[in-house]
Amino acid sequence: MSLNLVIAQAMLLILGLLGLATSEPSMVPDHAVKVILALLITFGLSRLRPTAFMKMGTVVWVVTLILLALVLVIGVGSGTKRWLLLPGFQFQPSEFAKIGLILQLASFFSRRGVQHKLLSASLMIGFSTLLVLLEPDLGSTVLMFSLGLILMYAAGVRFTNITGLVAAVVLLALPFVSIYLERHPYITARFDLHTAGDVTQLSQIEKAHRDLGYGGFWGQGPDGSRFDYFAAHTDMIIASVGFSTGLLGVTMVIFAYWLVVSAALQVAEMASRVRPMNPQVHGASILAMGAMFMVVGQAFVNLAVAAGIFPVTGVPLPLVSYGFSSMLTMSIAFALIHSALREVRRNLPQDESAVELVPTAAD
């Protein structure tokens, strides 16, 4: 296992606990149990080889499509249908659909290559993205589609072909944009982020900025005096982390995500040195890059929303926000990168693997 990834996951989970202790202290015991489960899931699944994950790809992908379809029929949510309820448990299928798409495309490209496979891969991405769009969940839709493009690029699909696909999707979607926005006015309303008036009339983003400012460099601690506002323990938890731990804590969050990017790029770099590249290494590289984007891409969107750059999307901060669906799927993503790292090291030439300097924990 990669020590860098272990450190990154631990940092994010601990900072998430601090943020939750600041915003919703009563939820800390429940969240702490889920943190332990998340770590166990990562360590357990990381023992599997990428081939085991890819063999499950089609089944997992089809199951997630069925779950996404069920959300449209029996799903629950506030103004949207994004959750499925089971006895004593609720989960968000769109989170699991990202894992399903990663496994499916990694399996597909590793087995069949990338030549003349753009249409098939595009349909797979399209089915997953469309079902999420119909919930509606525009933030997750953009992330799902972007994830598909990253997986294509990681597999070796030509950039010009990917650009052509994006252009075609944009042209096909244009006639329906106004209809979609009219049916779901909350999307356009979220672009109006600011309100005038006293502190009680501040918008969600402005309140988050206020907490980040109050945190200073070292933070006020979890028990510091602060105002309550919506989603301080979920979508806006970075503000709670910043209030509690200051600029230092926010910097640690960003550093942890950088470690994830570094680990995935390491997989791709080592895979490029394997000659000839076999399907196992090719699939491992795709898995790692897809899992990395799933984590870091979502983190970027969440942080951009908190900074006021993007409109509010409802996308949680991976492994930091409260919510077990996101934590579970992100823990699986970490396991995929661990597994991919082990696979490419196993296939490196003997003279290179002997001098590999990647910090590792005991396998």
Short mmCIF file of C-alpha atoms in Angstrom, two decimals:
data_model
loop_
_atom_site.label_atom_id
_atom_site.label_comp_id
_atom_site.label_asym_id
_atom_site.label_seq_id
_atom_site.Cartn_x
_atom_site.Cartn_y
_atom_site.Cartn_z
CA MET A 1 0.00 0.00 0.00
CA SER A 2 1.12 3.54 -0.70
CA LEU A 3 2.08 5.38 2.47
CA ASN A 4 1.27 8.69 0.77
CA LEU A 5 -2.29 7.54 0.13
CA VAL A 6 -2.69 6.25 3.68
CA ILE A 7 -1.53 9.63 5.00
CA ALA A 8 -3.86 11.50 2.63
CA GLN A 9 -6.91 9.44 3.61
CA ALA A 10 -6.14 9.73 7.33
CA MET A 11 -5.66 13.50 7.06
CA LEU A 12 -8.96 13.99 5.25
CA LEU A 13 -10.93 11.81 7.65
CA ILE A 14 -9.45 13.48 10.74
CA LEU A 15 -10.07 16.97 9.37
CA GLY A 16 -13.61 15.90 8.52
CA LEU A 17 -14.14 14.87 12.14
CA LEU A 18 -12.85 18.26 13.30
CA GLY A 19 -15.15 20.06 10.89
CA LEU A 20 -18.12 18.01 12.05
CA ALA A 21 -17.23 18.64 15.70
CA THR A 22 -17.38 22.35 14.87
CA SER A 23 -20.68 22.34 12.97
CA GLU A 24 -22.67 19.35 14.30
CA PRO A 25 -21.02 17.90 17.45
CA SER A 26 -23.88 15.45 18.07
CA MET A 27 -23.04 13.64 14.82
CA VAL A 28 -19.39 12.96 15.70
CA PRO A 29 -19.88 9.48 17.27
CA ASP A 30 -21.87 8.25 14.27
CA HIS A 31 -19.35 9.76 11.86
CA ALA A 32 -16.41 8.25 13.76
CA VAL A 33 -17.86 4.75 13.29
CA LYS A 34 -18.20 5.42 9.56
CA VAL A 35 -14.61 6.66 9.42
CA ILE A 36 -13.40 3.34 10.85
CA LEU A 37 -15.56 1.43 8.38
CA ALA A 38 -14.20 3.53 5.52
CA LEU A 39 -10.61 2.70 6.46
CA LEU A 40 -11.42 -1.01 6.77
CA ILE A 41 -13.10 -0.97 3.35
CA THR A 42 -10.08 0.69 1.75
CA PHE A 43 -7.56 -1.67 3.35
CA GLY A 44 -9.69 -4.73 2.58
CA LEU A 45 -10.42 -3.94 -1.08
CA SER A 46 -6.89 -2.74 -1.76
CA ARG A 47 -5.74 -6.36 -1.40
CA LEU A 48 -7.58 -7.26 -4.62
CA ARG A 49 -5.77 -7.09 -7.94
CA PRO A 50 -7.09 -4.76 -10.67
CA THR A 51 -8.19 -7.78 -12.70
CA ALA A 52 -10.63 -8.71 -9.92
CA PHE A 53 -12.15 -5.24 -10.01
CA MET A 54 -12.39 -5.25 -13.80
CA LYS A 55 -14.08 -8.65 -13.86
CA MET A 56 -16.86 -7.10 -11.79
CA GLY A 57 -17.02 -4.04 -14.05
CA THR A 58 -20.01 -4.86 -16.24
CA VAL A 59 -22.10 -6.27 -13.38
CA VAL A 60 -21.41 -3.31 -11.12
CA TRP A 61 -22.10 -0.82 -13.91
CA VAL A 62 -25.42 -2.44 -14.87
CA VAL A 63 -26.50 -2.58 -11.21
CA THR A 64 -25.74 1.13 -10.78
CA LEU A 65 -27.78 1.92 -13.91
CA ILE A 66 -30.72 0.00 -12.43
CA LEU A 67 -30.35 1.90 -9.15
CA LEU A 68 -30.25 5.23 -11.02
CA ALA A 69 -33.42 4.24 -12.87
CA LEU A 70 -35.09 3.28 -9.58
CA VAL A 71 -34.26 6.72 -8.15
CA LEU A 72 -36.39 8.30 -10.88
CA VAL A 73 -39.35 6.14 -9.80
CA ILE A 74 -39.12 5.71 -6.02
CA GLY A 75 -36.31 8.09 -5.08
CA VAL A 76 -36.65 10.74 -2.38
CA GLY A 77 -35.14 14.18 -1.90
CA SER A 78 -35.90 17.83 -1.32
CA GLY A 79 -37.26 18.96 -4.68
CA THR A 80 -35.19 16.34 -6.49
CA LYS A 81 -34.94 12.55 -6.47
CA ARG A 82 -31.40 11.58 -5.53
CA TRP A 83 -31.71 9.05 -2.69
CA LEU A 84 -32.98 5.52 -2.27
CA LEU A 85 -34.33 4.50 1.12
CA LEU A 86 -33.75 1.09 2.63
CA PRO A 87 -34.74 0.01 6.15
CA GLY A 88 -32.49 2.03 8.43
CA PHE A 89 -30.29 3.24 5.58
CA GLN A 90 -30.35 5.65 2.66
CA PHE A 91 -27.80 6.04 -0.11
CA GLN A 92 -27.15 8.08 -3.24
CA PRO A 93 -26.83 5.83 -6.33
CA SER A 94 -25.08 8.55 -8.36
CA GLU A 95 -22.05 8.17 -6.07
CA PHE A 96 -21.86 4.43 -6.77
CA ALA A 97 -22.47 5.03 -10.48
CA LYS A 98 -19.07 6.75 -10.71
CA ILE A 99 -17.37 3.60 -9.42
CA GLY A 100 -19.42 1.51 -11.84
CA LEU A 101 -18.35 3.65 -14.80
CA ILE A 102 -14.67 3.49 -13.80
CA LEU A 103 -14.73 -0.30 -13.52
CA GLN A 104 -16.69 -0.77 -16.74
CA LEU A 105 -14.54 1.49 -18.93
CA ALA A 106 -11.29 0.17 -17.45
CA SER A 107 -12.44 -3.37 -18.19
CA PHE A 108 -13.70 -2.43 -21.66
CA PHE A 109 -10.57 -0.61 -22.82
CA SER A 110 -8.11 -3.09 -21.29
CA ARG A 111 -9.81 -5.99 -23.07
CA ARG A 112 -10.63 -4.39 -26.43
CA GLY A 113 -8.19 -1.54 -26.82
CA VAL A 114 -9.12 1.96 -27.95
CA GLN A 115 -9.15 1.66 -31.72
CA HIS A 116 -12.64 2.29 -33.17
CA LYS A 117 -14.20 1.97 -29.69
CA LEU A 118 -15.30 5.59 -29.26
CA LEU A 119 -18.99 4.96 -30.00
CA SER A 120 -19.35 2.10 -27.52
CA ALA A 121 -17.55 3.98 -24.75
CA SER A 122 -19.56 7.13 -25.49
CA LEU A 123 -22.82 5.24 -25.09
CA MET A 124 -21.69 3.85 -21.74
CA ILE A 125 -20.84 7.35 -20.53
CA GLY A 126 -24.07 8.71 -22.00
CA PHE A 127 -26.36 6.22 -20.23
CA SER A 128 -24.83 6.94 -16.82
CA THR A 129 -24.77 10.69 -17.34
CA LEU A 130 -28.32 10.93 -18.67
CA LEU A 131 -29.84 9.07 -15.73
CA VAL A 132 -28.08 11.39 -13.27
CA LEU A 133 -29.21 14.43 -15.29
CA LEU A 134 -32.84 13.33 -15.02
CA GLU A 135 -32.80 13.25 -11.18
CA PRO A 136 -31.91 16.18 -11.65
CA ASP A 137 -28.38 16.58 -10.29
CA LEU A 138 -26.48 18.96 -12.55
CA GLY A 139 -23.29 18.98 -10.45
CA SER A 140 -22.98 15.19 -10.45
CA THR A 141 -23.91 15.15 -14.15
CA VAL A 142 -20.98 17.36 -15.06
CA LEU A 143 -18.66 15.28 -12.87
CA MET A 144 -19.92 12.02 -14.39
CA PHE A 145 -19.42 13.21 -17.95
CA SER A 146 -15.99 14.66 -17.12
CA LEU A 147 -15.03 11.38 -15.45
CA GLY A 148 -15.90 9.52 -18.65
CA LEU A 149 -13.70 11.85 -20.70
CA ILE A 150 -10.78 11.42 -18.28
CA LEU A 151 -11.14 7.64 -18.49
CA MET A 152 -11.07 7.84 -22.29
CA TYR A 153 -7.95 9.99 -22.22
CA ALA A 154 -6.26 7.68 -19.69
CA ALA A 155 -7.07 4.71 -21.91
CA GLY A 156 -5.35 6.33 -24.89
CA VAL A 157 -8.25 7.70 -26.94
CA ARG A 158 -7.01 10.54 -29.13
CA PHE A 159 -7.58 14.01 -27.77
CA THR A 160 -9.11 15.10 -31.08
CA ASN A 161 -11.70 12.33 -30.82
CA ILE A 162 -12.56 13.36 -27.25
CA THR A 163 -12.89 16.99 -28.37
CA GLY A 164 -15.21 15.90 -31.17
CA LEU A 165 -17.34 13.98 -28.69
CA VAL A 166 -17.63 17.02 -26.42
CA ALA A 167 -18.58 19.23 -29.36
CA ALA A 168 -21.24 16.75 -30.49
CA VAL A 169 -22.75 16.52 -27.00
CA VAL A 170 -22.86 20.32 -26.67
CA LEU A 171 -24.59 20.69 -30.05
CA LEU A 172 -27.12 17.97 -29.22
CA ALA A 173 -27.84 19.47 -25.78
CA LEU A 174 -28.29 23.10 -26.84
CA PRO A 175 -31.94 22.78 -27.97
CA PHE A 176 -32.89 21.26 -24.60
CA VAL A 177 -31.00 23.58 -22.23
CA SER A 178 -33.74 26.20 -21.89
CA ILE A 179 -36.42 23.54 -21.39
CA TYR A 180 -34.35 21.82 -18.70
CA LEU A 181 -33.68 25.07 -16.85
CA GLU A 182 -37.35 26.08 -17.00
CA ARG A 183 -38.40 22.76 -15.49
CA HIS A 184 -35.78 23.07 -12.75
CA PRO A 185 -35.60 26.77 -11.80
CA TYR A 186 -33.56 26.06 -8.66
CA ILE A 187 -30.50 25.64 -10.93
CA THR A 188 -30.56 29.23 -12.20
CA ALA A 189 -31.48 30.49 -8.72
CA ARG A 190 -28.22 29.09 -7.41
CA PHE A 191 -26.25 31.51 -9.57
CA ASP A 192 -27.57 34.34 -7.39
CA LEU A 193 -25.10 33.78 -4.57
CA HIS A 194 -25.16 37.10 -2.71
CA THR A 195 -27.73 39.10 -0.83
CA ALA A 196 -27.47 42.55 0.63
CA GLY A 197 -28.20 43.39 4.24
CA ASP A 198 -26.95 42.68 7.75
CA VAL A 199 -25.23 39.52 8.95
CA THR A 200 -28.53 37.67 9.40
CA GLN A 201 -29.24 38.10 5.67
CA LEU A 202 -25.92 36.77 4.41
CA SER A 203 -26.07 34.03 1.81
CA GLN A 204 -24.75 30.54 2.43
CA ILE A 205 -21.51 31.35 0.58
CA GLU A 206 -21.02 34.61 2.44
CA LYS A 207 -21.48 32.86 5.78
CA ALA A 208 -18.91 30.26 4.75
CA HIS A 209 -16.48 33.04 3.82
CA ARG A 210 -17.10 34.69 7.19
CA ASP A 211 -16.21 31.48 9.03
CA LEU A 212 -13.08 31.00 6.93
CA GLY A 213 -12.04 34.55 7.76
CA TYR A 214 -12.67 34.06 11.47
CA GLY A 215 -10.45 30.97 11.44
CA GLY A 216 -7.32 32.99 10.75
CA PHE A 217 -4.08 31.04 10.54
CA TRP A 218 -4.46 28.63 13.46
CA GLY A 219 -8.27 28.44 13.82
CA GLN A 220 -10.70 28.98 16.67
CA GLY A 221 -10.99 25.32 17.68
CA PRO A 222 -14.08 23.08 17.40
CA ASP A 223 -15.79 24.85 20.32
CA GLY A 224 -15.33 28.40 18.99
CA SER A 225 -18.39 30.66 18.91
CA ARG A 226 -19.94 30.74 15.43
CA PHE A 227 -23.25 31.17 13.59
CA ASP A 228 -25.26 28.25 12.25
CA TYR A 229 -26.01 27.97 8.55
CA PHE A 230 -27.23 25.36 6.09
CA ALA A 231 -24.92 22.49 5.02
CA ALA A 232 -22.06 23.51 7.33
CA HIS A 233 -21.39 19.79 7.94
CA THR A 234 -21.85 18.61 4.35
CA ASP A 235 -21.38 20.80 1.26
CA MET A 236 -19.79 23.71 3.16
CA ILE A 237 -17.73 21.70 5.62
CA ILE A 238 -14.50 23.32 4.40
CA ALA A 239 -15.72 26.50 6.13
CA SER A 240 -16.14 24.56 9.37
CA VAL A 241 -12.68 23.04 8.94
CA GLY A 242 -11.27 26.50 8.25
CA PHE A 243 -13.01 28.00 11.28
CA SER A 244 -11.73 25.22 13.55
CA THR A 245 -8.20 24.76 12.18
CA GLY A 246 -7.59 27.96 10.20
CA LEU A 247 -5.53 28.34 7.07
CA LEU A 248 -3.31 25.51 8.27
CA GLY A 249 -6.19 23.01 8.17
CA VAL A 250 -7.41 24.16 4.74
CA THR A 251 -3.86 23.85 3.40
CA MET A 252 -3.66 20.31 4.81
CA VAL A 253 -6.88 19.41 2.96
CA ILE A 254 -5.46 20.66 -0.33
CA PHE A 255 -2.14 18.90 0.33
CA ALA A 256 -3.95 15.61 0.97
CA TYR A 257 -5.69 15.83 -2.42
CA TRP A 258 -2.33 16.64 -4.04
CA LEU A 259 -0.99 13.37 -2.60
CA VAL A 260 -3.85 11.54 -4.33
CA VAL A 261 -2.98 13.18 -7.65
CA SER A 262 0.70 12.34 -7.15
CA ALA A 263 -0.06 8.66 -6.48
CA ALA A 264 -2.23 8.29 -9.58
CA LEU A 265 0.32 10.03 -11.81
CA GLN A 266 2.94 7.68 -10.39
CA VAL A 267 0.85 4.74 -11.57
CA ALA A 268 0.59 6.20 -15.08
CA GLU A 269 4.33 6.98 -15.21
CA MET A 270 5.35 3.50 -14.06
CA ALA A 271 2.84 1.86 -16.41
CA SER A 272 4.46 3.70 -19.33
CA ARG A 273 7.74 1.93 -18.52
CA VAL A 274 6.23 -1.55 -18.81
CA ARG A 275 7.07 -2.98 -22.25
CA PRO A 276 5.04 -4.49 -23.72
CA MET A 277 2.09 -3.09 -21.78
CA ASN A 278 -0.27 -5.94 -20.94
CA PRO A 279 -4.05 -5.58 -20.34
CA GLN A 280 -3.58 -5.83 -16.57
CA VAL A 281 -1.23 -2.84 -16.43
CA HIS A 282 -3.31 -0.88 -18.94
CA GLY A 283 -6.45 -1.48 -16.88
CA ALA A 284 -4.65 -0.62 -13.63
CA SER A 285 -3.55 2.71 -15.07
CA ILE A 286 -7.10 3.54 -16.17
CA LEU A 287 -8.49 2.57 -12.77
CA ALA A 288 -5.99 4.79 -10.96
CA MET A 289 -6.58 7.84 -13.15
CA GLY A 290 -10.35 7.45 -12.98
CA ALA A 291 -10.34 6.99 -9.20
CA MET A 292 -8.04 10.00 -8.80
CA PHE A 293 -10.32 12.25 -10.86
CA MET A 294 -13.36 10.97 -9.01
CA VAL A 295 -11.81 12.15 -5.73
CA VAL A 296 -9.96 15.28 -6.80
CA GLY A 297 -12.45 16.47 -9.42
CA GLN A 298 -15.23 16.41 -6.85
CA ALA A 299 -12.99 18.13 -4.31
CA PHE A 300 -12.20 20.88 -6.82
CA VAL A 301 -15.90 21.52 -7.48
CA ASN A 302 -16.74 21.60 -3.77
CA LEU A 303 -13.88 23.98 -2.95
CA ALA A 304 -14.74 26.19 -5.93
CA VAL A 305 -18.33 26.44 -4.65
CA ALA A 306 -17.12 27.35 -1.16
CA ALA A 307 -14.86 30.00 -2.69
CA GLY A 308 -17.81 31.48 -4.60
CA ILE A 309 -16.34 30.63 -8.02
CA PHE A 310 -19.04 28.06 -8.90
CA PRO A 311 -22.73 28.18 -7.97
CA VAL A 312 -23.91 25.90 -5.16
CA THR A 313 -24.07 22.35 -6.50
CA GLY A 314 -24.64 20.06 -3.51
CA VAL A 315 -21.41 18.14 -4.16
CA PRO A 316 -19.77 16.93 -0.90
CA LEU A 317 -16.07 17.27 -0.11
CA PRO A 318 -14.60 13.74 -0.48
CA LEU A 319 -13.85 12.00 2.85
CA VAL A 320 -14.41 15.26 4.73
CA SER A 321 -18.15 15.96 4.42
CA TYR A 322 -20.68 14.10 6.52
CA GLY A 323 -22.47 11.41 4.50
CA PHE A 324 -21.75 7.71 4.16
CA SER A 325 -22.55 7.27 0.44
CA SER A 326 -19.77 9.62 -0.58
CA MET A 327 -17.36 8.33 2.08
CA LEU A 328 -17.93 4.72 1.04
CA THR A 329 -17.38 5.32 -2.67
CA MET A 330 -14.33 7.53 -2.08
CA SER A 331 -12.84 4.81 0.14
CA ILE A 332 -13.30 2.36 -2.73
CA ALA A 333 -11.58 4.86 -5.05
CA PHE A 334 -8.57 4.94 -2.71
CA ALA A 335 -8.51 1.14 -2.75
CA LEU A 336 -8.43 1.18 -6.57
CA ILE A 337 -5.33 3.40 -6.56
CA HIS A 338 -3.61 1.20 -3.96
CA SER A 339 -4.37 -1.87 -6.06
CA ALA A 340 -3.16 -0.22 -9.26
CA LEU A 341 0.11 0.85 -7.63
CA ARG A 342 0.82 -2.69 -6.51
CA GLU A 343 0.02 -4.08 -9.97
CA VAL A 344 2.31 -1.76 -11.93
CA ARG A 345 5.15 -2.34 -9.45
CA ARG A 346 4.69 -6.07 -9.93
CA ASN A 347 5.11 -5.67 -13.68
CA LEU A 348 8.07 -3.29 -13.67
CA PRO A 349 11.35 -4.70 -15.01
CA GLN A 350 13.38 -6.19 -12.15
CA ASP A 351 16.11 -3.55 -12.28
CA GLU A 352 13.56 -0.72 -12.10
CA SER A 353 11.31 -2.18 -9.42
CA ALA A 354 14.34 -2.71 -7.20
CA VAL A 355 15.07 1.04 -7.13
CA GLU A 356 11.49 2.29 -7.06
CA LEU A 357 11.36 5.09 -4.50
CA VAL A 358 7.62 5.22 -3.87
CA PRO A 359 7.05 5.31 -0.06
CA THR A 360 5.04 2.26 0.94
CA ALA A 361 3.50 0.76 4.01
CA ALA A 362 3.85 -2.96 4.61
CA ASP A 363 1.95 -4.97 2.00
#
